[in-house]
Short mmCIF file of C-alpha atoms (C1' of nucleotides) in Angstrom, two decimals:
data_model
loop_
_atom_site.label_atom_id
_atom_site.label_comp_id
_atom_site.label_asym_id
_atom_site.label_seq_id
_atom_site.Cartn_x
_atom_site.Cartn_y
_atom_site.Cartn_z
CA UNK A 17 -0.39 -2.05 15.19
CA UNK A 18 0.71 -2.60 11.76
CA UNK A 19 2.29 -0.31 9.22
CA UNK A 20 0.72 -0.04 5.80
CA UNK A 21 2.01 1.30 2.81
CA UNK A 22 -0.62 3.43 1.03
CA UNK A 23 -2.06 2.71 -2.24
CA UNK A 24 -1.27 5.50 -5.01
CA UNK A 25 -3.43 5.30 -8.37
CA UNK A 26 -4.37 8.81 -7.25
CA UNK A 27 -1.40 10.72 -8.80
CA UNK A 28 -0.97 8.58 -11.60
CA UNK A 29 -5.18 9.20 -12.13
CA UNK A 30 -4.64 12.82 -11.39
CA UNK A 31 -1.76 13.37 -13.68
CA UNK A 32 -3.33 11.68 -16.58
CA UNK A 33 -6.40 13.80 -16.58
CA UNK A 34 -4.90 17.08 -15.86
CA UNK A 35 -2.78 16.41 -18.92
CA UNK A 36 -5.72 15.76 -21.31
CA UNK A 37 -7.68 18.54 -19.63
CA UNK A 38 -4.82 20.64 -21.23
CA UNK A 39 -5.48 20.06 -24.17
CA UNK A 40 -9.33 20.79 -24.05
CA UNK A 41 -8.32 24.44 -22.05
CA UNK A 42 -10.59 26.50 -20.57
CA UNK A 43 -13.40 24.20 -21.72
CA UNK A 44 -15.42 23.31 -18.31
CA UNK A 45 -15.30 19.41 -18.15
CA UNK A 46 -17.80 17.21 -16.34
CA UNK A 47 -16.80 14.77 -13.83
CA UNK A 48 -18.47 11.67 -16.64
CA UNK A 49 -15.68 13.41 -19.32
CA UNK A 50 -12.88 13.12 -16.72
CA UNK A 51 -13.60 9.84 -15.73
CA UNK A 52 -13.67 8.21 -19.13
CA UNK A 53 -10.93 9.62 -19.46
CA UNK A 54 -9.15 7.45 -16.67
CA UNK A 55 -11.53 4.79 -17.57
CA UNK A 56 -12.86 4.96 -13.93
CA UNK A 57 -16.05 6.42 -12.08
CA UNK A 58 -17.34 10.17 -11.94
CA UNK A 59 -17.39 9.85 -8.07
CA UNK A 60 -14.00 9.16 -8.19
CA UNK A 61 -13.07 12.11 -10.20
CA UNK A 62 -14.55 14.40 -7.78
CA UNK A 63 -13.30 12.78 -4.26
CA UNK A 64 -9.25 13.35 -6.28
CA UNK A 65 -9.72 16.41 -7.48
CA UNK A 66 -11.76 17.85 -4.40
CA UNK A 67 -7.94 17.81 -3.10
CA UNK A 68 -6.84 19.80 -6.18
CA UNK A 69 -9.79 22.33 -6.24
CA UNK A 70 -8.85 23.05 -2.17
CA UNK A 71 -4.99 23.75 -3.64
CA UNK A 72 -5.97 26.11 -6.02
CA UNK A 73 -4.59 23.98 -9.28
CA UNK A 74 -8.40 23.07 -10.90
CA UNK A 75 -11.65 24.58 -9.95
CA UNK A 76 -15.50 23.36 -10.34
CA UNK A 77 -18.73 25.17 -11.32
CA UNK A 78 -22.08 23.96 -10.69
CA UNK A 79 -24.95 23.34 -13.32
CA UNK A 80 -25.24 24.13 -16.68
CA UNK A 81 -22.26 24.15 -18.53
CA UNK A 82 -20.41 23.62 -15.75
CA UNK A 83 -17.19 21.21 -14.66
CA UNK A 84 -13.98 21.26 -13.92
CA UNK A 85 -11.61 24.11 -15.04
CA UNK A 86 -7.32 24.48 -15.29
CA UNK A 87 -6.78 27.48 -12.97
CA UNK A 88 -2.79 27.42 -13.33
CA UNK A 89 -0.64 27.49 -16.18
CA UNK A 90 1.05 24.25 -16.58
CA UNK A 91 4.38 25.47 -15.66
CA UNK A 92 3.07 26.90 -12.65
CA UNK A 93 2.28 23.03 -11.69
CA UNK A 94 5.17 20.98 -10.37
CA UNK A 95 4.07 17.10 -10.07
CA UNK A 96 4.80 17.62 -6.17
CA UNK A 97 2.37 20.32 -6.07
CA UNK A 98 -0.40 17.60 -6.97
CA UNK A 99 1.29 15.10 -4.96
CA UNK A 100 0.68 17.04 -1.91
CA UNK A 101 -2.78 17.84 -2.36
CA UNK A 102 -3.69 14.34 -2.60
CA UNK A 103 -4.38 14.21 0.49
CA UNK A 104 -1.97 11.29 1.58
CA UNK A 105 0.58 9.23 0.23
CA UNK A 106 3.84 8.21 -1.57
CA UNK A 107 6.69 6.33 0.43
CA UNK A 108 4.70 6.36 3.51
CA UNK A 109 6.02 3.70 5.70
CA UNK A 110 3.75 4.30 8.91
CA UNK A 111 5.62 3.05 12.33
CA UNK A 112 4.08 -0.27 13.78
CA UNK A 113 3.20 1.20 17.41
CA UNK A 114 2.85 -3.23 18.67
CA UNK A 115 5.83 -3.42 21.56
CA UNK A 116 5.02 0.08 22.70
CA UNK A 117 7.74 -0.43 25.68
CA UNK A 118 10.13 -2.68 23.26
CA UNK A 119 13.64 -0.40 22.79
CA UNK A 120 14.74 -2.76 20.04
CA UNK A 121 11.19 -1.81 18.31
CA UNK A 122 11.97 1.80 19.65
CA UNK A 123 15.38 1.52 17.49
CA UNK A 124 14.38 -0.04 14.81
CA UNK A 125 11.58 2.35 13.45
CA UNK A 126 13.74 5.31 13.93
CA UNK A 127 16.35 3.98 11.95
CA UNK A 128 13.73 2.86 9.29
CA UNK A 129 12.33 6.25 9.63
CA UNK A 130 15.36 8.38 9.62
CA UNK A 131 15.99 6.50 5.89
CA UNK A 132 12.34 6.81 4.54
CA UNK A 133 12.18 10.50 5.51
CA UNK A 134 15.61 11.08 3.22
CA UNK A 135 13.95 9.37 0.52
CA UNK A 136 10.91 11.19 0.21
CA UNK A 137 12.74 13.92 0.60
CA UNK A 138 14.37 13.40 -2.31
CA UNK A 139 11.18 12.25 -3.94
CA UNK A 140 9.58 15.30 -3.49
CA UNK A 141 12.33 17.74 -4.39
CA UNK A 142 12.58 15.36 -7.65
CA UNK A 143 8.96 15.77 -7.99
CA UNK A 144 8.86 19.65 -7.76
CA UNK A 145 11.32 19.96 -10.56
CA UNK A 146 9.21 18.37 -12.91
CA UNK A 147 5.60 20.47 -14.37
CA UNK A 148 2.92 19.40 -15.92
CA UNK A 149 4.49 21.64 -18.43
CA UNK A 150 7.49 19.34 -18.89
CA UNK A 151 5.23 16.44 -19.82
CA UNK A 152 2.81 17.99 -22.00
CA UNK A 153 6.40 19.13 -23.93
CA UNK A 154 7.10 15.25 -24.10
CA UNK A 155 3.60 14.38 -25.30
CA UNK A 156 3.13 16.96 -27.95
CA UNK A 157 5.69 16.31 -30.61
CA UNK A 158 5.53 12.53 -30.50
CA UNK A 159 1.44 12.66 -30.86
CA UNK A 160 2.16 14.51 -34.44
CA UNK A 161 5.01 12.26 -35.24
CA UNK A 162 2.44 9.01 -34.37
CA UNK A 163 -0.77 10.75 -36.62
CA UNK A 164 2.01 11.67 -39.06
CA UNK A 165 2.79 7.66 -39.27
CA UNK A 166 -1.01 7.28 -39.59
CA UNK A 167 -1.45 5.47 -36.43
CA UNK A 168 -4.63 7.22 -34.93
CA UNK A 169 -5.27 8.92 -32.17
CA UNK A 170 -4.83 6.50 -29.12
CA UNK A 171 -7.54 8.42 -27.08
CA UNK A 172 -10.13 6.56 -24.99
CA UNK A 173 -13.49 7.99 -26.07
CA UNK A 174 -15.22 5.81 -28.40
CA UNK B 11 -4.26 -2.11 -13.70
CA UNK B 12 -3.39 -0.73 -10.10
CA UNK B 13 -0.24 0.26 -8.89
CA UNK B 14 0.03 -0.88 -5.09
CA UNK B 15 2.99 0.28 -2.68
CA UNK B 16 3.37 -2.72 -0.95
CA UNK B 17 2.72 -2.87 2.64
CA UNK B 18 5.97 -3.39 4.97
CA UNK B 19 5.80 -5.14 8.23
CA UNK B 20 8.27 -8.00 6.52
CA UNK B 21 11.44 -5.29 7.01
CA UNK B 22 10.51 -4.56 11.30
CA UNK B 23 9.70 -7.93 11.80
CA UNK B 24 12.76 -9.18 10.78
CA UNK B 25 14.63 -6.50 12.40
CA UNK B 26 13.29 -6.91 15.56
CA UNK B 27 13.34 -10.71 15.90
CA UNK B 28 16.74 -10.59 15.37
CA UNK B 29 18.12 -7.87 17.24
CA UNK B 30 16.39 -10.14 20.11
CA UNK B 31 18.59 -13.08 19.10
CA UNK B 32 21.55 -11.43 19.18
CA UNK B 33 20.82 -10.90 22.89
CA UNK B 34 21.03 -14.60 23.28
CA UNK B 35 23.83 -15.63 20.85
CA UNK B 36 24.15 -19.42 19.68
CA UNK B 37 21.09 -20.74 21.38
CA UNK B 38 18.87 -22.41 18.31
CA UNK B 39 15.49 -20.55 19.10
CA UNK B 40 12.53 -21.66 17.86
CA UNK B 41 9.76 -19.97 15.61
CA UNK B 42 7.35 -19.82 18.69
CA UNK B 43 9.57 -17.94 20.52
CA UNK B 44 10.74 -15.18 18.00
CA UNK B 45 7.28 -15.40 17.01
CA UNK B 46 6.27 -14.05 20.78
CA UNK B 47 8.39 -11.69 20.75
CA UNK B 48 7.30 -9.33 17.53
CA UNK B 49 3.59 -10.68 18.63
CA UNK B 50 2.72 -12.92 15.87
CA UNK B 51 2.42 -16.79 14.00
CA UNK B 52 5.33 -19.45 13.87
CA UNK B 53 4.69 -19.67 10.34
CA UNK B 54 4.98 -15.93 9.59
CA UNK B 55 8.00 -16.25 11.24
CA UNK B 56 8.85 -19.26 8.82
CA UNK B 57 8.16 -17.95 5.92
CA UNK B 58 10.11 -14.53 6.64
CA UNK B 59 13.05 -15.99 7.46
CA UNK B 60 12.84 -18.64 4.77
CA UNK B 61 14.22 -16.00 2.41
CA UNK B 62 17.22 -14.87 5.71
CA UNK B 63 18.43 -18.06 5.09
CA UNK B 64 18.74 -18.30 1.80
CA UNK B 65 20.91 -15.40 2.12
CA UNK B 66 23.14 -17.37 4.44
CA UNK B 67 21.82 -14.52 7.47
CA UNK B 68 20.35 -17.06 9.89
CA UNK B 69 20.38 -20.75 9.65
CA UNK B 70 17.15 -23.17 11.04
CA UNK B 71 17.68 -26.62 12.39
CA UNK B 72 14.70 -29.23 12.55
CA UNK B 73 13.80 -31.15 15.50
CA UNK B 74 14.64 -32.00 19.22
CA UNK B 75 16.87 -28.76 19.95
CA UNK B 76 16.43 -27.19 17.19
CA UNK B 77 15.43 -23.72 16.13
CA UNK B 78 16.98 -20.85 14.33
CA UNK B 79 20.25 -19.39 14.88
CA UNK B 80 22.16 -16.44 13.46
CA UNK B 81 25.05 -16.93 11.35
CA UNK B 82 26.76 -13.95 10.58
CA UNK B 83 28.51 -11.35 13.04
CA UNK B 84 26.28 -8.43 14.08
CA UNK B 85 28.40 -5.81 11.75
CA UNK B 86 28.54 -8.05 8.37
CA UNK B 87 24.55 -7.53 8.10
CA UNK B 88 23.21 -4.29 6.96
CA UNK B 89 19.22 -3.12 6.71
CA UNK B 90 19.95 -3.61 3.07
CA UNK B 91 20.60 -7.03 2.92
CA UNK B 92 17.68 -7.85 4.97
CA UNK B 93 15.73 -6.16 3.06
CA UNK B 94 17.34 -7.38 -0.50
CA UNK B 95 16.90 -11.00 1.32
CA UNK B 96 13.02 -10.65 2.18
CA UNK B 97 11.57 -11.40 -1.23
CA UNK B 98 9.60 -7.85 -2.32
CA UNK B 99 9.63 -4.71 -0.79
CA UNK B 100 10.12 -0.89 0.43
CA UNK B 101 9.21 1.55 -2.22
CA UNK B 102 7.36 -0.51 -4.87
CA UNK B 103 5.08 1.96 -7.28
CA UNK B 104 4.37 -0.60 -9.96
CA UNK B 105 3.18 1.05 -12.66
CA UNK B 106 -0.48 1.66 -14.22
CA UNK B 107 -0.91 -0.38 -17.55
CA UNK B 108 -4.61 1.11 -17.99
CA UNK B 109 -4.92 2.91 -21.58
CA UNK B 110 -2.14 0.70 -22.37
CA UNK B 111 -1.92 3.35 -25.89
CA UNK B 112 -1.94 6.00 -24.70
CA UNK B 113 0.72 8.62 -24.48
CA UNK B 114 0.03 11.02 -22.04
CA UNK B 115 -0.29 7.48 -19.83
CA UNK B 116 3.53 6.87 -20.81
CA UNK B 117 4.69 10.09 -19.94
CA UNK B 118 3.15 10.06 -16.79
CA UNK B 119 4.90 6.60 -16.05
CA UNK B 120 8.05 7.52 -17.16
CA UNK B 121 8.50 10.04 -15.10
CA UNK B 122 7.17 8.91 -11.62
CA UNK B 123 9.12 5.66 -12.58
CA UNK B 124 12.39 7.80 -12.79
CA UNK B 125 11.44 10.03 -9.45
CA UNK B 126 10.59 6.63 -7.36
CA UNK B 127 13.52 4.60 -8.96
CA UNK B 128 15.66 7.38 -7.66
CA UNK B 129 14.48 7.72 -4.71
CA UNK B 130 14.84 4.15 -3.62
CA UNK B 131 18.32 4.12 -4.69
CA UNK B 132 18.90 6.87 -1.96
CA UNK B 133 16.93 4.27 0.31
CA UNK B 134 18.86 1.30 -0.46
CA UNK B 135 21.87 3.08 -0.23
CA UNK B 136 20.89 4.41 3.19
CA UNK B 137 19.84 1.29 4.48
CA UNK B 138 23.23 -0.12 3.13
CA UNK B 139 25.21 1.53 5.75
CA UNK B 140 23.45 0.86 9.13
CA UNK B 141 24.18 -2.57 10.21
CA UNK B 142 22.42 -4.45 12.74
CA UNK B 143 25.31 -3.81 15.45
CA UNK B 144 24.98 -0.23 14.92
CA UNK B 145 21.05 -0.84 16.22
CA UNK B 146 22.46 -2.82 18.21
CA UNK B 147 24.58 -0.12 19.87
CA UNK B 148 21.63 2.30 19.71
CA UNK B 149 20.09 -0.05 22.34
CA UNK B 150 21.88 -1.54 24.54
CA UNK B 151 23.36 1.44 26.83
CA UNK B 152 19.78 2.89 26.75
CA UNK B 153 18.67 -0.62 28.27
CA UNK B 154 21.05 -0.21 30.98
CA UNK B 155 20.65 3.47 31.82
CA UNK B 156 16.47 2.61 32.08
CA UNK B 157 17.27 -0.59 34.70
CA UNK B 158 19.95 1.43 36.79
CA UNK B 159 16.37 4.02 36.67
CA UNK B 160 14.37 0.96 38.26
CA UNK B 161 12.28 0.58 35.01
CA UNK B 162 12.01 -2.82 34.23
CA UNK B 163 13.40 -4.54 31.04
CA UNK B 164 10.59 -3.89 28.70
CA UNK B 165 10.47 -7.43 27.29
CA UNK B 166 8.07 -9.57 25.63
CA UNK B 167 7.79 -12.89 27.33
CA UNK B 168 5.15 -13.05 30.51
"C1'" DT C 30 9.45 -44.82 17.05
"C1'" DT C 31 7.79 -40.95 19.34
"C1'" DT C 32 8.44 -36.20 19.68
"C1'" DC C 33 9.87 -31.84 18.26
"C1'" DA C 34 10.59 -28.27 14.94
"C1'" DT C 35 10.92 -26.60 10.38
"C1'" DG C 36 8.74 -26.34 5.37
"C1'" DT C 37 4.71 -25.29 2.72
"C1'" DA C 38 0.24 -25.38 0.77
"C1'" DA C 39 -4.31 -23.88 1.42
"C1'" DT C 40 -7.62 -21.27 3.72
"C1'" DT C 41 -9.38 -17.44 6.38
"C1'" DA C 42 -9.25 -12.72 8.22
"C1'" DT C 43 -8.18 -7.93 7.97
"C1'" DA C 44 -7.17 -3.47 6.09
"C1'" DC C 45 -7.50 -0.25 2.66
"C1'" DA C 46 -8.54 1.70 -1.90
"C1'" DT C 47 -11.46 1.93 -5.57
"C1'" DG C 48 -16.05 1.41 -7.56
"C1'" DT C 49 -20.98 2.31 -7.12
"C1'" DT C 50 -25.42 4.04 -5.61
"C1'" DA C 51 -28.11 7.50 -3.68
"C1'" DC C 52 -29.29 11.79 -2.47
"C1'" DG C 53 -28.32 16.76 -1.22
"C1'" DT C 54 -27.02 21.50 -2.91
"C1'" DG C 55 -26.36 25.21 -5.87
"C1'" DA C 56 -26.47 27.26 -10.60
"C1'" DT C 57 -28.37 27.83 -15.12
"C1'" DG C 58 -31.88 28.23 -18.69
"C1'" DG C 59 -36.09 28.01 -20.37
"C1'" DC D 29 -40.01 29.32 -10.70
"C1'" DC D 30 -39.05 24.93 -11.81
"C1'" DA D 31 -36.75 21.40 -14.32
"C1'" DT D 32 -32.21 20.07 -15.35
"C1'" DC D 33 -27.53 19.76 -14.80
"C1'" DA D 34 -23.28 19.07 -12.34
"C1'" DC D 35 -20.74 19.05 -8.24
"C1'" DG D 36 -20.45 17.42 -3.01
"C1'" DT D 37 -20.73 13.59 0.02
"C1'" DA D 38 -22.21 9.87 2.60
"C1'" DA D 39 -23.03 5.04 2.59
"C1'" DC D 40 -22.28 0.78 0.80
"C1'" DA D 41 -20.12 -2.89 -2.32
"C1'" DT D 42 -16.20 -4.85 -4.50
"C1'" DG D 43 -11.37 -5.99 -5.28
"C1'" DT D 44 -6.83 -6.84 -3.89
"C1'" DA D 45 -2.83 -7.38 -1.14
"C1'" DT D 46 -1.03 -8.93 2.98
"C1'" DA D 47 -0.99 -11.15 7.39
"C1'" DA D 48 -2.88 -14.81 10.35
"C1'" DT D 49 -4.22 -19.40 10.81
"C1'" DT D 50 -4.89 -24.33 9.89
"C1'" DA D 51 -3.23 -28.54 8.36
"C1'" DC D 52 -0.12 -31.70 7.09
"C1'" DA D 53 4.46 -33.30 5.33
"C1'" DT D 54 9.50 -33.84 6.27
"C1'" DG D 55 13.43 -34.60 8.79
"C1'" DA D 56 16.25 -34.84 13.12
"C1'" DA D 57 17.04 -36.13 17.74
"C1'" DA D 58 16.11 -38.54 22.11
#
DNA sequence: TTTCATGTAATTATACATGTTACGTGATGG
DNA sequence: CCATCACGTAACATGTATAATTACATGAAA
């Protein structure tokens, strides 16, 4: 009966990692690494990125030594790519079903729904133009500029 | 911490109530009635339109005969300025200020900021251009060709 | 002055996401 | 093999945002 808009601090989560994971490649990082990372649980780790290990972006290994691995390149990962296998979210503006008869309801949610739809349209084609490429490209220089300044390393392990 | 998208039911509420008032022009109505017809509380309907009348859109009388009433013509009132007149709204992806240091946070922030603050440009713009008499239009020869049909009018009231 | 209706503050209820605990499964290494 | 490690999930707890409700104040009309 009502229409909810979705939380989303699973992209921005998702994002962040992947980007530190980057930096660490081809090292296979547990879950408790991840999710210090975010400053947030293990279990939480694994439920996001059980979304990104189905799409083919990360993949995890069992037991010893094993974690969470970067299967792409990070140009090969657009931001909408990640968006999308989260399983649900962004700009979703679900249709409130009360009044199931009512044609002023009936009009009214396809004219809000006609405008959402162009706008996450647009959000998504914005989205798949950007990689995880581009932002590593924006983090890099200005991390050696900062440690060049002598400000340390704004990491979050202790 | 969290970044919420903000739930909308403000936006078809409002919509709704007062594509029903139109129907029955320059009567003051009060909140129990619109409040029947999108099936919920006098005060919800209150405090909604509390920010409709700021914006001059509907005006609310106290006491013996009074009620709301809309002010403006059905084509001076877009989606837009409802929503710009209902306090908060459509599209909201406040931003993560976890790891308030750290970089690869920033990036990430700046960019979905610029994707989202893009996209509900496109929204607002959208929503700029369909007035409430263009809903209105939407509905009322349906209404028509359903009663000539022998369905009844799909109301609200008992 | 009684009644009606809005105006708000304060409280409660609901929905949903994240956080947490617990335990199962498979892989590795001694 | 068997103990350990790490993911995979289900179940439960917590937090937060919003709507729904209650209660009472204010002002207008009969």
């Amino acid at each position: 009966m009502y229409n909810y808009m979705k939380r989303n601090s699973r992209l921005s989560v998702a994002l962040h990692v992947l980007l530190h994971m980057a930096e660490q490649a081809d090292k296979a990082l547990t879950s408790d690494v991840l999710a210090s990372w975010a400053a947030t649980n293990p279990v939480v780790i694994r439920r996001t990125f059980a979304g990104l290990r189905d799409a083919g972006i990360v993949g995890s290994t069992k037991g010893h030594g094993g974690g969470w691995t970067l299967l792409k390149p990070l140009d090969a990962v657009s931001l909408a790519d990640i968006q999308a296998a989260l399983d649900e979210p962004l700009l979703a503006l679900g249709k409130a079903e009360e009044s199931p008869g009512c044609l002023v309801e009936l009009a009214v949610n396809a004219a809000l729904d006609d405008a959402v739809a162009e706008a996450r349209r647009l959000l998504d084609e914005r989205l798949s133009k950007i990689t995880l490429a581009d932002l590593a490209a924006q983090i890099g220089p200005r991390r050696v500029v900062l440690q060049a300044a002598g400000c340390k390393d704004p990491h979050h392990e202790p």
